[in-house]
Amino acid sequence: MGPLMNNNLIGYRCVACGISQPAEPPPMLCPACGGALDAEYDYDRIAAQLTPAGLTGDTERSLWRYRALLPVAGTPANRSLQVGGTPLVALPVLAGKFDLSALYIKDETRQPSGSLKDRATEVALQHSAEYGQATVVAASTGNAAASLATLAAHHGRRAVILVPAGTAAGKLVPIMQCGAILCPVDGTYDDAFELVETIARELGWYSRNSGSNPVLSEGKKTVALEIAEQLQWEAPDKVFVPVGDGCIIGGVYKGFYDLLQLGWTHKLPQLVAVQAAGSAAVVRALEAGGEIEAVQADTIADGIRVNLPRDGQKALRAVRATDGFGITVTDDEILEAQHALAKGTGIFAEPSAAAAYAGFKKALSQRLISPGESVVLLITGSGLKDLPSAGRLVEQPEPVAANLGAFREFYERFTAGESA
Ligand SMILES: *Cc1c(COP(=O)(O)O)cnc(C)c1O
Ligand SMILES: [Zn+2]
């Protein structure tokens, strides 16, 4: 018995060599060259089902409002946890200060598990269900694991997560709370990643590993669809995206590409890849003009700490095809940006997400943004999962005696330090 099909999906095409694959059975990497695959759609058919006016009247708030543009046939029975539909927060005062026509934050800290990874997980869980694969497996030390554990719990699915031994307990507790099966592996993240690929192949489980499954970037592209819809189908001039494996920026590109094909927008935004200076394989390739070479990654921002980006081809294309650029930021700049963002906007981002703001500030200082442009910063995840790194730049005050005099003295000392 074959699965249901989304007839809008034509098949998959290799980003590297251009060879196309049928939609069935769902492929992973290009069989000819090992390159990453793009989902290809029949845009005329989609336009007959989905229109901007139709979306305006749709009460579905989750990413499933774009189901006609996703590589799945149906939607999950329960969509009430609401993946997607995150706010686009306007920052008019900062926009004025920086001489921009508009500045926005796409606030992905408000996803169910606190990061943009939920978009990929939600679509991957539906995809795996449609192909009868009950168990989903992933290697991760952070947000992808939290996301899979959270949404598997919501949908009543089995999740198996492999982590390198020694992963911080703070990261593991939420996964276990959500009832996922957690298997520490004696080895590195790369060892866990390879083991997941083997498990998926041998046991017939569904892999949520980034970089091999084209469905993940299709899920992540919904963030671009939302940004465009929230701007009344106007693409911004620039979008700043923190980049690790490159799956997010590849998905952002694909979302804006789909909209341009549908004729709902009239341009692609310039995509800016922001990386930590100690983990900059993509930016180095952009600057050198060639292919990606592995680095020895070292940064406080663990969501973008990557030796060899697994979606590097899509990341390079996203920047090159939109006439964007890459930019690196130091860990100090990331931590300062994290604090400035929380203080200036109320949005508490994790270091990997704050990197987008740090990259934006650096691009401004290097005059890489023109006056009057509209800019969106993709704030990809919440700071609440990683309090130790956020604690570095803020000082914990000592307790005072429980009387007014002691408080007055404390308050004066505190506010004096503020203006220093
Ligand atoms: C995973 C992640 C990124 C990087 O995404 P890639 O697809 O690996 O480039 C950025 N920010 C956060 C919060 C993440 O979890
Ligand atoms: Zn190929």
PDB file of C-alpha atoms and ligand atoms in Angstrom, residues 115-117 143-144 210 220 242-249 303-304 306 350 352-353 380-382, ligand 1:
ATOM      1  CA  SER A 115      13.887  27.153  18.992  1.00  0.00           C
ATOM      2  CA  LEU A 116      13.312  27.269  15.245  1.00  0.00           C
ATOM      3  CA  LYS A 117      14.232  23.552  15.090  1.00  0.00           C
ATOM      4  CA  ASN A 143      17.939  22.190  20.341  1.00  0.00           C
ATOM      5  CA  ALA A 144      17.208  19.474  17.794  1.00  0.00           C
ATOM      6  CA  SER A 210      20.331  17.574   9.611  1.00  0.00           C
ATOM      7  CA  LYS A 220      12.445  25.459   8.196  1.00  0.00           C
ATOM      8  CA  PRO A 242      22.923  32.540  12.331  1.00  0.00           C
ATOM      9  CA  VAL A 243      24.591  29.617  10.523  1.00  0.00           C
ATOM     10  CA  GLY A 244      25.915  26.318  11.841  1.00  0.00           C
ATOM     11  CA  ASP A 245      25.125  23.377   9.548  1.00  0.00           C
ATOM     12  CA  GLY A 246      23.391  25.752   7.128  1.00  0.00           C
ATOM     13  CA  CYS A 247      19.983  24.062   7.187  1.00  0.00           C
ATOM     14  CA  ILE A 248      18.168  27.162   8.468  1.00  0.00           C
ATOM     15  CA  ILE A 249      19.630  29.608   5.952  1.00  0.00           C
ATOM     16  CA  GLY A 303      23.950  25.794  18.233  1.00  0.00           C
ATOM     17  CA  ILE A 304      26.331  27.082  15.570  1.00  0.00           C
ATOM     18  CA  VAL A 306      30.126  22.983  13.645  1.00  0.00           C
ATOM     19  CA  GLU A 350      20.630  32.054  23.384  1.00  0.00           C
ATOM     20  CA  SER A 352      23.625  31.172  18.771  1.00  0.00           C
ATOM     21  CA  ALA A 353      20.584  33.353  18.164  1.00  0.00           C
ATOM     22  CA  THR A 380      16.498  31.373  16.388  1.00  0.00           C
ATOM     23  CA  GLY A 381      16.310  30.205  20.011  1.00  0.00           C
ATOM     24  CA  SER A 382      15.653  31.086  23.638  1.00  0.00           C
TER      25      SER A 382
HETATM   26  C1  LIG B   1      20.590  24.905  15.027  1.00  0.00           C
HETATM   27  C2  LIG B   1      20.605  26.336  15.376  1.00  0.00           C
HETATM   28  C3  LIG B   1      21.208  27.317  14.564  1.00  0.00           C
HETATM   29  C4  LIG B   1      21.941  26.970  13.290  1.00  0.00           C
HETATM   30  O1  LIG B   1      21.140  26.326  12.344  1.00  0.00           O
HETATM   31  P1  LIG B   1      21.819  25.477  11.170  1.00  0.00           P
HETATM   32  O2  LIG B   1      20.689  24.925  10.431  1.00  0.00           O
HETATM   33  O3  LIG B   1      22.660  24.421  11.849  1.00  0.00           O
HETATM   34  O4  LIG B   1      22.663  26.416  10.394  1.00  0.00           O
HETATM   35  C5  LIG B   1      21.148  28.628  14.952  1.00  0.00           C
HETATM   36  N1  LIG B   1      20.539  28.997  16.098  1.00  0.00           N
HETATM   37  C6  LIG B   1      19.951  28.093  16.905  1.00  0.00           C
HETATM   38  C7  LIG B   1      19.297  28.570  18.148  1.00  0.00           C
HETATM   39  C8  LIG B   1      19.961  26.744  16.576  1.00  0.00           C
HETATM   40  O5  LIG B   1      19.398  25.858  17.390  1.00  0.00           O
END
